[in-house]
């Protein structure tokens, strides 16, 4: 139709690389984000990538799905000789592939491709308190959790995957660690600590 503006198809947008950063959360030196191997918590991963890109932060994607009551996701002392020495802490995407965690490795690789110093870690214990301990031990100053853990279901409560557990652990020891909740729409809210 003459005179009508030409319409173009919507460009493909990668939620990792093209999502706007939430300016309410300042950059961090090191942040740990609570993610999953599936797409369920991609909004938390996307927020971590946006903050990491904006501030040049190191980002550790903490895989909550790897925790199991029956096995450790990392080689143990009974594994073949020196197998444990092959892996760092945190883990690169290549190390995650060697450990058989390809879906999770792809998330770490995508964050790196987006320009972030991204790494991964496999949770060996259930619960957000275990993640806070990991973050504290590594000198993190920011933790990202999904906001829906404020009102967890029975399964999350039984596994200790709650905001309350994380906040309790942060407040137990004086620290500069902040806990930020990420809603599915990408908005953020401070749950504990100072930004």
PDB file of C-alpha atoms in Angstrom:
ATOM      1  CA  UNK A   1       0.000   0.000   0.000  1.00  0.00           C
ATOM      2  CA  UNK A   2       1.572   3.322  -1.061  1.00  0.00           C
ATOM      3  CA  UNK A   3       2.454   5.721   1.730  1.00  0.00           C
ATOM      4  CA  UNK A   4       2.178   3.065   4.453  1.00  0.00           C
ATOM      5  CA  UNK A   5       5.332   2.465   6.438  1.00  0.00           C
ATOM      6  CA  UNK A   6       7.108  -0.735   5.564  1.00  0.00           C
ATOM      7  CA  UNK A   7       6.979  -3.309   8.289  1.00  0.00           C
ATOM      8  CA  UNK A   8       9.869  -5.563   9.001  1.00  0.00           C
ATOM      9  CA  UNK A   9       9.635  -8.855  10.777  1.00  0.00           C
ATOM     10  CA  UNK A  10      10.684  -8.698  14.398  1.00  0.00           C
ATOM     11  CA  UNK A  11      14.402  -9.377  14.683  1.00  0.00           C
ATOM     12  CA  UNK A  12      15.479 -12.414  16.621  1.00  0.00           C
ATOM     13  CA  UNK A  13      16.405 -11.263  20.077  1.00  0.00           C
ATOM     14  CA  UNK A  14      18.576 -13.251  22.424  1.00  0.00           C
ATOM     15  CA  UNK A  15      17.330 -12.759  25.950  1.00  0.00           C
ATOM     16  CA  UNK A  16      20.897 -13.142  27.201  1.00  0.00           C
ATOM     17  CA  UNK A  17      22.506 -10.458  25.069  1.00  0.00           C
ATOM     18  CA  UNK A  18      19.750  -7.938  24.376  1.00  0.00           C
ATOM     19  CA  UNK A  19      17.907  -7.653  27.672  1.00  0.00           C
ATOM     20  CA  UNK A  20      18.274  -4.196  29.215  1.00  0.00           C
ATOM     21  CA  UNK A  21      20.174  -4.078  32.491  1.00  0.00           C
ATOM     22  CA  UNK A  22      18.181  -3.209  35.600  1.00  0.00           C
ATOM     23  CA  UNK A  23      19.783   0.034  36.783  1.00  0.00           C
ATOM     24  CA  UNK A  24      18.320  -0.436  40.282  1.00  0.00           C
ATOM     25  CA  UNK A  25      21.009  -3.057  40.971  1.00  0.00           C
ATOM     26  CA  UNK A  26      24.535  -1.688  40.961  1.00  0.00           C
ATOM     27  CA  UNK A  27      27.362  -3.659  39.486  1.00  0.00           C
ATOM     28  CA  UNK A  28      29.137  -6.173  41.648  1.00  0.00           C
ATOM     29  CA  UNK A  29      32.673  -7.465  41.676  1.00  0.00           C
ATOM     30  CA  UNK A  30      31.404 -11.063  41.908  1.00  0.00           C
ATOM     31  CA  UNK A  31      27.817 -12.238  41.791  1.00  0.00           C
ATOM     32  CA  UNK A  32      26.333 -15.697  42.165  1.00  0.00           C
ATOM     33  CA  UNK A  33      23.022 -16.457  40.459  1.00  0.00           C
ATOM     34  CA  UNK A  34      20.696 -19.325  41.412  1.00  0.00           C
ATOM     35  CA  UNK A  35      19.808 -21.012  38.124  1.00  0.00           C
ATOM     36  CA  UNK A  36      18.584 -24.329  36.744  1.00  0.00           C
ATOM     37  CA  UNK A  37      19.554 -26.529  33.817  1.00  0.00           C
ATOM     38  CA  UNK A  38      16.154 -26.027  32.172  1.00  0.00           C
ATOM     39  CA  UNK A  39      14.548 -22.700  31.198  1.00  0.00           C
ATOM     40  CA  UNK A  40      12.682 -22.246  34.492  1.00  0.00           C
ATOM     41  CA  UNK A  41      15.121 -19.721  35.988  1.00  0.00           C
ATOM     42  CA  UNK A  42      16.415 -18.058  32.821  1.00  0.00           C
ATOM     43  CA  UNK A  43      15.154 -14.696  34.102  1.00  0.00           C
ATOM     44  CA  UNK A  44      17.681 -14.957  36.957  1.00  0.00           C
ATOM     45  CA  UNK A  45      20.447 -15.895  34.518  1.00  0.00           C
ATOM     46  CA  UNK A  46      19.452 -12.997  32.220  1.00  0.00           C
ATOM     47  CA  UNK A  47      19.590 -10.529  35.122  1.00  0.00           C
ATOM     48  CA  UNK A  48      23.034 -11.843  36.140  1.00  0.00           C
ATOM     49  CA  UNK A  49      24.318 -11.459  32.577  1.00  0.00           C
ATOM     50  CA  UNK A  50      22.931  -7.919  32.317  1.00  0.00           C
ATOM     51  CA  UNK A  51      24.544  -6.875  35.611  1.00  0.00           C
ATOM     52  CA  UNK A  52      27.793  -8.626  34.664  1.00  0.00           C
ATOM     53  CA  UNK A  53      27.964  -6.895  31.280  1.00  0.00           C
ATOM     54  CA  UNK A  54      27.190  -3.483  32.716  1.00  0.00           C
ATOM     55  CA  UNK A  55      29.752  -3.620  35.515  1.00  0.00           C
ATOM     56  CA  UNK A  56      32.374  -6.039  34.229  1.00  0.00           C
ATOM     57  CA  UNK A  57      31.494  -8.428  37.051  1.00  0.00           C
ATOM     58  CA  UNK A  58      32.492 -12.045  37.319  1.00  0.00           C
ATOM     59  CA  UNK A  59      29.312 -14.137  37.266  1.00  0.00           C
ATOM     60  CA  UNK A  60      28.972 -17.625  38.701  1.00  0.00           C
ATOM     61  CA  UNK A  61      25.856 -19.486  37.624  1.00  0.00           C
ATOM     62  CA  UNK A  62      25.000 -21.805  40.520  1.00  0.00           C
ATOM     63  CA  UNK A  63      23.147 -24.891  39.242  1.00  0.00           C
ATOM     64  CA  UNK A  64      20.579 -25.816  41.854  1.00  0.00           C
ATOM     65  CA  UNK A  65      19.543 -28.911  39.846  1.00  0.00           C
ATOM     66  CA  UNK A  66      22.837 -30.703  40.446  1.00  0.00           C
ATOM     67  CA  UNK A  67      22.197 -31.186  44.181  1.00  0.00           C
ATOM     68  CA  UNK A  68      21.287 -34.757  45.019  1.00  0.00           C
ATOM     69  CA  UNK A  69      20.885 -36.784  48.177  1.00  0.00           C
ATOM     70  CA  UNK A  70      22.424 -39.782  46.405  1.00  0.00           C
ATOM     71  CA  UNK A  71      25.489 -38.520  44.570  1.00  0.00           C
ATOM     72  CA  UNK A  72      27.976 -35.676  44.402  1.00  0.00           C
ATOM     73  CA  UNK A  73      28.127 -33.837  41.057  1.00  0.00           C
ATOM     74  CA  UNK A  74      31.907 -33.524  41.326  1.00  0.00           C
ATOM     75  CA  UNK A  75      34.474 -36.368  41.314  1.00  0.00           C
ATOM     76  CA  UNK A  76      35.164 -37.568  44.826  1.00  0.00           C
ATOM     77  CA  UNK A  77      38.200 -39.103  46.487  1.00  0.00           C
ATOM     78  CA  UNK A  78      37.182 -42.545  45.221  1.00  0.00           C
ATOM     79  CA  UNK A  79      37.220 -41.430  41.575  1.00  0.00           C
ATOM     80  CA  UNK A  80      40.104 -42.330  39.334  1.00  0.00           C
ATOM     81  CA  UNK A  81      43.501 -41.013  40.290  1.00  0.00           C
ATOM     82  CA  UNK A  82      43.782 -37.210  40.069  1.00  0.00           C
ATOM     83  CA  UNK A  83      40.366 -36.845  38.415  1.00  0.00           C
ATOM     84  CA  UNK A  84      39.339 -34.187  40.921  1.00  0.00           C
ATOM     85  CA  UNK A  85      42.446 -32.154  40.123  1.00  0.00           C
ATOM     86  CA  UNK A  86      41.196 -31.699  36.540  1.00  0.00           C
ATOM     87  CA  UNK A  87      38.471 -29.280  37.634  1.00  0.00           C
ATOM     88  CA  UNK A  88      38.660 -25.760  38.979  1.00  0.00           C
ATOM     89  CA  UNK A  89      36.364 -23.792  41.228  1.00  0.00           C
ATOM     90  CA  UNK A  90      34.382 -22.243  39.649  1.00  0.00           C
ATOM     91  CA  UNK A  91      33.956 -24.394  36.538  1.00  0.00           C
ATOM     92  CA  UNK A  92      34.385 -23.347  32.917  1.00  0.00           C
ATOM     93  CA  UNK A  93      31.892 -24.419  30.276  1.00  0.00           C
ATOM     94  CA  UNK A  94      34.429 -26.982  28.993  1.00  0.00           C
ATOM     95  CA  UNK A  95      34.801 -28.481  32.482  1.00  0.00           C
ATOM     96  CA  UNK A  96      31.017 -28.703  32.794  1.00  0.00           C
ATOM     97  CA  UNK A  97      30.873 -30.658  29.525  1.00  0.00           C
ATOM     98  CA  UNK A  98      33.516 -33.082  30.867  1.00  0.00           C
ATOM     99  CA  UNK A  99      31.314 -33.566  33.938  1.00  0.00           C
ATOM    100  CA  UNK A 100      28.347 -34.463  31.728  1.00  0.00           C
ATOM    101  CA  UNK A 101      26.446 -31.193  32.303  1.00  0.00           C
ATOM    102  CA  UNK A 102      26.070 -30.054  28.691  1.00  0.00           C
ATOM    103  CA  UNK A 103      22.751 -28.142  29.039  1.00  0.00           C
ATOM    104  CA  UNK A 104      24.224 -26.150  31.915  1.00  0.00           C
ATOM    105  CA  UNK A 105      27.537 -25.710  30.071  1.00  0.00           C
ATOM    106  CA  UNK A 106      25.624 -24.109  27.188  1.00  0.00           C
ATOM    107  CA  UNK A 107      24.181 -21.503  29.585  1.00  0.00           C
ATOM    108  CA  UNK A 108      27.665 -20.609  30.828  1.00  0.00           C
ATOM    109  CA  UNK A 109      29.000 -20.491  27.254  1.00  0.00           C
ATOM    110  CA  UNK A 110      26.109 -18.235  26.165  1.00  0.00           C
ATOM    111  CA  UNK A 111      26.881 -15.818  29.006  1.00  0.00           C
ATOM    112  CA  UNK A 112      30.544 -15.762  27.934  1.00  0.00           C
ATOM    113  CA  UNK A 113      29.510 -15.111  24.338  1.00  0.00           C
ATOM    114  CA  UNK A 114      27.486 -12.162  25.651  1.00  0.00           C
ATOM    115  CA  UNK A 115      30.723 -10.646  26.962  1.00  0.00           C
ATOM    116  CA  UNK A 116      30.534 -11.714  30.610  1.00  0.00           C
ATOM    117  CA  UNK A 117      33.270 -13.357  32.686  1.00  0.00           C
ATOM    118  CA  UNK A 118      30.909 -16.273  33.352  1.00  0.00           C
ATOM    119  CA  UNK A 119      31.531 -19.527  35.188  1.00  0.00           C
ATOM    120  CA  UNK A 120      29.414 -22.275  36.669  1.00  0.00           C
ATOM    121  CA  UNK A 121      29.159 -24.282  39.842  1.00  0.00           C
ATOM    122  CA  UNK A 122      27.333 -27.514  40.613  1.00  0.00           C
ATOM    123  CA  UNK A 123      25.494 -27.495  43.927  1.00  0.00           C
ATOM    124  CA  UNK A 124      26.245 -30.538  46.026  1.00  0.00           C
ATOM    125  CA  UNK A 125      23.695 -29.658  48.727  1.00  0.00           C
ATOM    126  CA  UNK A 126      20.096 -28.518  48.450  1.00  0.00           C
ATOM    127  CA  UNK A 127      19.080 -25.144  49.785  1.00  0.00           C
ATOM    128  CA  UNK A 128      19.689 -21.484  49.326  1.00  0.00           C
ATOM    129  CA  UNK A 129      21.760 -21.446  52.524  1.00  0.00           C
ATOM    130  CA  UNK A 130      24.306 -23.715  50.785  1.00  0.00           C
ATOM    131  CA  UNK A 131      24.460 -21.209  47.927  1.00  0.00           C
ATOM    132  CA  UNK A 132      25.029 -18.335  50.355  1.00  0.00           C
ATOM    133  CA  UNK A 133      27.884 -20.298  51.959  1.00  0.00           C
ATOM    134  CA  UNK A 134      29.416 -20.885  48.539  1.00  0.00           C
ATOM    135  CA  UNK A 135      29.051 -17.197  47.627  1.00  0.00           C
ATOM    136  CA  UNK A 136      30.547 -16.060  50.937  1.00  0.00           C
ATOM    137  CA  UNK A 137      33.482 -18.484  50.626  1.00  0.00           C
ATOM    138  CA  UNK A 138      34.269 -17.039  47.182  1.00  0.00           C
ATOM    139  CA  UNK A 139      34.003 -13.374  48.188  1.00  0.00           C
ATOM    140  CA  UNK A 140      30.800 -12.587  46.302  1.00  0.00           C
ATOM    141  CA  UNK A 141      29.039  -9.335  47.055  1.00  0.00           C
ATOM    142  CA  UNK A 142      25.715 -10.089  45.336  1.00  0.00           C
ATOM    143  CA  UNK A 143      23.405 -13.106  45.132  1.00  0.00           C
ATOM    144  CA  UNK A 144      20.488 -13.323  42.726  1.00  0.00           C
ATOM    145  CA  UNK A 145      17.518 -15.530  43.627  1.00  0.00           C
ATOM    146  CA  UNK A 146      14.174 -16.060  41.887  1.00  0.00           C
ATOM    147  CA  UNK A 147      11.469 -13.971  43.573  1.00  0.00           C
ATOM    148  CA  UNK A 148       9.044 -16.895  43.621  1.00  0.00           C
ATOM    149  CA  UNK A 149      11.143 -18.475  46.399  1.00  0.00           C
ATOM    150  CA  UNK A 150       9.575 -15.871  48.708  1.00  0.00           C
ATOM    151  CA  UNK A 151       6.431 -17.991  48.583  1.00  0.00           C
ATOM    152  CA  UNK A 152       7.863 -21.464  47.983  1.00  0.00           C
ATOM    153  CA  UNK A 153       5.921 -24.633  47.348  1.00  0.00           C
ATOM    154  CA  UNK A 154       6.198 -27.698  49.542  1.00  0.00           C
ATOM    155  CA  UNK A 155       9.071 -29.174  47.493  1.00  0.00           C
ATOM    156  CA  UNK A 156      11.153 -26.007  47.778  1.00  0.00           C
ATOM    157  CA  UNK A 157      10.475 -25.728  51.520  1.00  0.00           C
ATOM    158  CA  UNK A 158      11.518 -29.344  52.107  1.00  0.00           C
ATOM    159  CA  UNK A 159      14.780 -28.747  50.218  1.00  0.00           C
ATOM    160  CA  UNK A 160      15.430 -25.435  51.984  1.00  0.00           C
ATOM    161  CA  UNK A 161      15.104 -23.497  48.740  1.00  0.00           C
ATOM    162  CA  UNK A 162      13.600 -20.344  50.200  1.00  0.00           C
ATOM    163  CA  UNK A 163      14.468 -16.668  50.398  1.00  0.00           C
ATOM    164  CA  UNK A 164      14.134 -16.888  54.186  1.00  0.00           C
ATOM    165  CA  UNK A 165      16.892 -19.543  54.348  1.00  0.00           C
ATOM    166  CA  UNK A 166      19.213 -17.364  52.266  1.00  0.00           C
ATOM    167  CA  UNK A 167      18.487 -14.231  54.286  1.00  0.00           C
ATOM    168  CA  UNK A 168      19.001 -16.153  57.543  1.00  0.00           C
ATOM    169  CA  UNK A 169      22.397 -17.375  56.328  1.00  0.00           C
ATOM    170  CA  UNK A 170      23.443 -13.882  55.155  1.00  0.00           C
ATOM    171  CA  UNK A 171      22.444 -12.282  58.461  1.00  0.00           C
ATOM    172  CA  UNK A 172      24.144 -15.005  60.528  1.00  0.00           C
ATOM    173  CA  UNK A 173      27.607 -13.663  59.735  1.00  0.00           C
ATOM    174  CA  UNK A 174      28.443  -9.995  59.234  1.00  0.00           C
ATOM    175  CA  UNK A 175      29.109  -9.635  55.541  1.00  0.00           C
ATOM    176  CA  UNK A 176      28.765  -7.221  52.649  1.00  0.00           C
ATOM    177  CA  UNK A 177      26.730  -9.808  50.756  1.00  0.00           C
ATOM    178  CA  UNK A 178      23.410  -8.595  49.315  1.00  0.00           C
ATOM    179  CA  UNK A 179      20.503 -10.844  48.303  1.00  0.00           C
ATOM    180  CA  UNK A 180      18.463  -9.581  45.357  1.00  0.00           C
ATOM    181  CA  UNK A 181      15.240 -11.200  44.133  1.00  0.00           C
ATOM    182  CA  UNK A 182      14.530 -11.357  40.409  1.00  0.00           C
ATOM    183  CA  UNK A 183      10.899 -11.519  39.251  1.00  0.00           C
ATOM    184  CA  UNK A 184       9.952 -13.328  36.026  1.00  0.00           C
ATOM    185  CA  UNK A 185       9.600  -9.919  34.312  1.00  0.00           C
ATOM    186  CA  UNK A 186      13.230  -9.088  35.223  1.00  0.00           C
ATOM    187  CA  UNK A 187      12.431  -6.558  37.940  1.00  0.00           C
ATOM    188  CA  UNK A 188      14.541  -6.772  41.088  1.00  0.00           C
ATOM    189  CA  UNK A 189      14.045  -6.250  44.797  1.00  0.00           C
ATOM    190  CA  UNK A 190      16.563  -6.185  47.655  1.00  0.00           C
ATOM    191  CA  UNK A 191      15.847  -8.942  50.218  1.00  0.00           C
ATOM    192  CA  UNK A 192      18.891  -8.601  52.494  1.00  0.00           C
ATOM    193  CA  UNK A 193      22.151  -6.713  52.790  1.00  0.00           C
ATOM    194  CA  UNK A 194      23.044  -3.388  51.217  1.00  0.00           C
ATOM    195  CA  UNK A 195      23.617  -2.442  47.603  1.00  0.00           C
TER     196      UNK A 195
END
